[in-house]
mmCIF file of C-alpha atoms in Angstrom:
data_model
loop_
_atom_site.group_PDB
_atom_site.id
_atom_site.type_symbol
_atom_site.label_atom_id
_atom_site.label_comp_id
_atom_site.label_asym_id
_atom_site.label_seq_id
_atom_site.Cartn_x
_atom_site.Cartn_y
_atom_site.Cartn_z
ATOM 1 C CA UNK A 541 3.975 22.656 -38.050
ATOM 2 C CA UNK A 542 1.103 20.750 -36.410
ATOM 3 C CA UNK A 543 -0.408 22.716 -33.627
ATOM 4 C CA UNK A 544 -2.611 21.062 -30.985
ATOM 5 C CA UNK A 545 -5.536 22.830 -32.499
ATOM 6 C CA UNK A 546 -4.620 21.423 -35.917
ATOM 7 C CA UNK A 547 -4.203 17.974 -34.603
ATOM 8 C CA UNK A 548 -7.734 18.023 -32.777
ATOM 9 C CA UNK A 549 -9.463 19.367 -36.053
ATOM 10 C CA UNK A 550 -7.695 16.572 -38.077
ATOM 11 C CA UNK A 551 -8.798 13.821 -35.811
ATOM 12 C CA UNK A 552 -12.223 15.228 -35.500
ATOM 13 C CA UNK A 553 -12.469 15.184 -39.310
ATOM 14 C CA UNK A 554 -11.577 11.568 -39.252
ATOM 15 C CA UNK A 555 -14.630 10.935 -37.113
ATOM 16 C CA UNK A 556 -13.065 10.453 -33.584
ATOM 17 C CA UNK A 557 -13.587 12.309 -30.393
ATOM 18 C CA UNK A 558 -10.113 13.439 -29.054
ATOM 19 C CA UNK A 559 -9.648 13.854 -25.493
ATOM 20 C CA UNK A 560 -8.498 17.247 -24.376
ATOM 21 C CA UNK A 561 -4.647 17.653 -23.951
ATOM 22 C CA UNK A 562 -4.413 13.930 -25.117
ATOM 23 C CA UNK A 563 -1.835 14.428 -27.989
ATOM 24 C CA UNK A 564 1.965 13.867 -27.665
ATOM 25 C CA UNK A 565 4.755 13.234 -30.201
ATOM 26 C CA UNK A 566 6.277 9.650 -30.461
ATOM 27 C CA UNK A 567 8.564 7.544 -32.654
ATOM 28 C CA UNK A 568 8.713 3.883 -32.853
ATOM 29 C CA UNK A 569 11.164 2.619 -30.417
ATOM 30 C CA UNK A 570 14.279 1.661 -32.194
ATOM 31 C CA UNK A 571 15.549 -2.140 -31.384
ATOM 32 C CA UNK A 572 19.116 -3.301 -31.562
ATOM 33 C CA UNK A 573 22.572 -1.866 -30.831
ATOM 34 C CA UNK A 574 23.322 1.764 -29.914
ATOM 35 C CA UNK A 575 24.472 2.467 -33.731
ATOM 36 C CA UNK A 576 20.941 1.680 -34.909
ATOM 37 C CA UNK A 577 19.536 3.649 -32.185
ATOM 38 C CA UNK A 578 21.589 6.726 -33.294
ATOM 39 C CA UNK A 579 20.504 6.262 -36.890
ATOM 40 C CA UNK A 580 16.912 5.912 -35.838
ATOM 41 C CA UNK A 581 17.146 9.228 -33.654
ATOM 42 C CA UNK A 582 17.941 11.098 -36.867
ATOM 43 C CA UNK A 583 15.711 9.445 -39.478
ATOM 44 C CA UNK A 584 12.814 7.863 -38.176
ATOM 45 C CA UNK A 585 9.388 8.947 -38.681
ATOM 46 C CA UNK A 586 7.585 11.139 -36.093
ATOM 47 C CA UNK A 587 3.832 10.528 -35.131
ATOM 48 C CA UNK A 588 1.180 11.936 -32.968
ATOM 49 C CA UNK A 589 -0.234 9.854 -30.489
ATOM 50 C CA UNK A 590 -3.813 11.011 -29.975
ATOM 51 C CA UNK A 591 -5.905 9.567 -27.135
ATOM 52 C CA UNK A 592 -9.410 9.729 -28.153
ATOM 53 C CA UNK A 593 -12.720 8.489 -26.152
ATOM 54 C CA UNK A 594 -12.621 5.194 -27.679
ATOM 55 C CA UNK A 595 -9.204 4.943 -29.427
ATOM 56 C CA UNK A 596 -5.618 5.536 -29.183
ATOM 57 C CA UNK A 597 -4.429 6.889 -32.848
ATOM 58 C CA UNK A 598 -0.978 7.125 -34.159
ATOM 59 C CA UNK A 599 -0.855 9.726 -36.982
ATOM 60 C CA UNK A 600 2.293 9.893 -38.879
ATOM 61 C CA UNK A 601 3.707 13.324 -40.230
ATOM 62 C CA UNK A 602 4.765 13.552 -43.822
ATOM 63 C CA UNK A 603 8.609 13.677 -43.768
ATOM 64 C CA UNK A 604 8.927 16.193 -46.278
ATOM 65 C CA UNK A 605 5.957 18.506 -45.617
ATOM 66 C CA UNK A 606 5.410 18.133 -41.834
ATOM 67 C CA UNK A 607 1.684 17.728 -42.549
ATOM 68 C CA UNK A 608 -0.435 14.856 -40.731
ATOM 69 C CA UNK A 609 -1.151 11.808 -43.069
ATOM 70 C CA UNK A 610 -4.317 9.887 -43.025
ATOM 71 C CA UNK A 611 -3.258 6.912 -45.097
ATOM 72 C CA UNK A 612 -1.181 5.020 -42.654
ATOM 73 C CA UNK A 613 -2.505 5.998 -39.236
ATOM 74 C CA UNK A 614 -3.128 3.380 -36.970
ATOM 75 C CA UNK A 615 -6.191 2.996 -34.813
ATOM 76 C CA UNK A 616 -6.285 0.935 -31.615
ATOM 77 C CA UNK A 617 -9.569 0.323 -29.813
ATOM 78 C CA UNK A 618 -9.135 1.131 -26.125
ATOM 79 C CA UNK A 619 -11.153 -1.700 -25.146
ATOM 80 C CA UNK A 620 -8.656 -4.145 -26.917
ATOM 81 C CA UNK A 621 -5.673 -2.869 -25.300
ATOM 82 C CA UNK A 622 -4.497 -5.720 -23.217
ATOM 83 C CA UNK A 623 -1.442 -3.953 -21.304
ATOM 84 C CA UNK A 624 0.456 -0.612 -21.516
ATOM 85 C CA UNK A 625 3.871 -0.005 -19.763
ATOM 86 C CA UNK A 626 5.589 3.270 -19.504
ATOM 87 C CA UNK A 627 9.344 3.286 -18.452
ATOM 88 C CA UNK A 628 11.599 6.104 -18.084
ATOM 89 C CA UNK A 629 14.764 5.378 -20.182
ATOM 90 C CA UNK A 630 17.637 7.895 -20.117
ATOM 91 C CA UNK A 631 16.132 11.126 -21.863
ATOM 92 C CA UNK A 632 12.831 9.385 -23.091
ATOM 93 C CA UNK A 633 9.832 7.363 -21.899
ATOM 94 C CA UNK A 634 9.438 4.092 -23.653
ATOM 95 C CA UNK A 635 5.890 3.054 -24.092
ATOM 96 C CA UNK A 636 4.833 -0.502 -24.805
ATOM 97 C CA UNK A 637 1.272 -1.194 -25.754
ATOM 98 C CA UNK A 638 0.004 -4.775 -26.102
ATOM 99 C CA UNK A 639 -2.798 -5.053 -28.445
ATOM 100 C CA UNK A 640 -4.510 -8.171 -29.622
ATOM 101 C CA UNK A 641 -1.337 -10.028 -28.463
ATOM 102 C CA UNK A 642 1.027 -7.878 -30.424
ATOM 103 C CA UNK A 643 3.210 -5.231 -28.762
ATOM 104 C CA UNK A 644 3.737 -1.671 -30.244
ATOM 105 C CA UNK A 645 6.856 -0.007 -28.827
ATOM 106 C CA UNK A 646 7.008 3.822 -28.857
ATOM 107 C CA UNK A 647 9.462 6.205 -27.418
ATOM 108 C CA UNK A 648 8.462 9.844 -26.324
ATOM 109 C CA UNK A 649 10.919 12.716 -25.232
ATOM 110 C CA UNK A 650 10.830 13.961 -21.772
ATOM 111 C CA UNK A 651 8.965 17.217 -21.488
ATOM 112 C CA UNK A 652 12.186 19.283 -20.701
ATOM 113 C CA UNK A 653 13.975 18.221 -23.859
ATOM 114 C CA UNK A 654 10.804 18.593 -26.135
ATOM 115 C CA UNK A 655 11.501 22.326 -26.630
ATOM 116 C CA UNK A 656 15.037 21.701 -27.903
ATOM 117 C CA UNK A 657 14.486 18.693 -30.065
ATOM 118 C CA UNK A 658 10.992 18.443 -31.438
ATOM 119 C CA UNK A 659 8.749 21.489 -30.753
ATOM 120 C CA UNK A 660 10.608 23.726 -33.277
ATOM 121 C CA UNK A 661 9.200 21.516 -36.152
ATOM 122 C CA UNK A 662 6.393 19.285 -34.477
ATOM 123 C CA UNK A 663 3.982 19.532 -31.600
ATOM 124 C CA UNK A 664 4.861 22.440 -29.414
ATOM 125 C CA UNK A 665 1.927 20.986 -27.306
ATOM 126 C CA UNK A 666 4.060 18.019 -26.348
ATOM 127 C CA UNK A 667 5.680 19.338 -23.097
ATOM 128 C CA UNK A 668 2.224 20.543 -21.849
ATOM 129 C CA UNK A 669 0.353 17.364 -22.506
ATOM 130 C CA UNK A 670 3.025 14.623 -21.614
ATOM 131 C CA UNK A 671 2.264 14.093 -17.792
ATOM 132 C CA UNK A 672 -1.485 13.853 -18.754
ATOM 133 C CA UNK A 673 -1.150 11.311 -21.659
ATOM 134 C CA UNK A 674 1.303 9.284 -19.666
ATOM 135 C CA UNK A 675 -1.130 8.988 -16.719
ATOM 136 C CA UNK A 676 -3.943 8.134 -19.320
ATOM 137 C CA UNK A 677 -1.787 5.354 -20.785
ATOM 138 C CA UNK A 678 -0.669 4.081 -17.484
ATOM 139 C CA UNK A 679 -4.339 3.872 -16.390
ATOM 140 C CA UNK A 680 -5.079 1.866 -19.630
ATOM 141 C CA UNK A 681 -2.450 -0.568 -18.671
ATOM 142 C CA UNK A 682 -3.959 -1.016 -15.340
ATOM 143 C CA UNK A 683 -7.462 -1.063 -16.776
ATOM 144 C CA UNK A 684 -8.592 1.675 -14.503
ATOM 145 C CA UNK A 685 -9.472 3.684 -17.424
ATOM 146 C CA UNK A 686 -13.022 3.061 -16.724
ATOM 147 C CA UNK A 687 -12.567 5.278 -13.461
ATOM 148 C CA UNK A 688 -11.417 8.242 -15.617
ATOM 149 C CA UNK A 689 -13.949 11.001 -16.243
ATOM 150 C CA UNK A 690 -12.427 11.936 -19.672
ATOM 151 C CA UNK A 691 -12.688 8.596 -21.384
ATOM 152 C CA UNK A 692 -15.532 6.226 -22.261
ATOM 153 C CA UNK A 693 -14.656 2.622 -22.477
ATOM 154 C CA UNK A 694 -16.148 1.049 -25.532
ATOM 155 C CA UNK A 695 -17.994 -2.370 -25.775
ATOM 156 C CA UNK A 696 -17.706 -5.077 -28.228
ATOM 157 C CA UNK A 697 -14.466 -6.578 -30.052
ATOM 158 C CA UNK A 698 -13.187 -4.460 -32.790
ATOM 159 C CA UNK A 699 -10.236 -5.235 -34.787
ATOM 160 C CA UNK A 700 -7.277 -2.763 -35.592
ATOM 161 C CA UNK A 701 -7.913 -0.495 -38.412
ATOM 162 C CA UNK A 702 -5.817 1.494 -40.684
ATOM 163 C CA UNK A 703 -7.254 4.619 -42.071
ATOM 164 C CA UNK A 704 -7.930 4.192 -45.886
ATOM 165 C CA UNK A 705 -5.464 6.116 -48.270
ATOM 166 C CA UNK A 706 -7.201 9.470 -49.353
#
């Protein structure tokens, strides 16, 4: 199980500066009909979305061990995020991040349900951090992040990067 302390240490070891209380649990948003959404609910990979000072990082959990993985982590430079929308959808929040013309669609559990569904295995911190992380993401979508005292907006164009396999 990944505690927030373990996530923070993992992200710092990768060379990033995580924002305090900046991690939540997400999954890629399933597309298609209800059947595909049900299958996705029970079988898709789970990620930590960690907001850092200059990046937003998606860190996958290994499906068998539950440990965080470096090899397929996605790093989005905050400056290159064009738009973020957060919408409440039934029992979840849907997050859409437009990054260099591409849309990354994620879903995350409402805080009240996270204790039942994911905190047993992943991220007991999700419930405590959800409101703050959604606010940061909404601010990114409004490009008002530069007004936030917690995050420094970087300068310069940097392409998305995947962390190399270990």
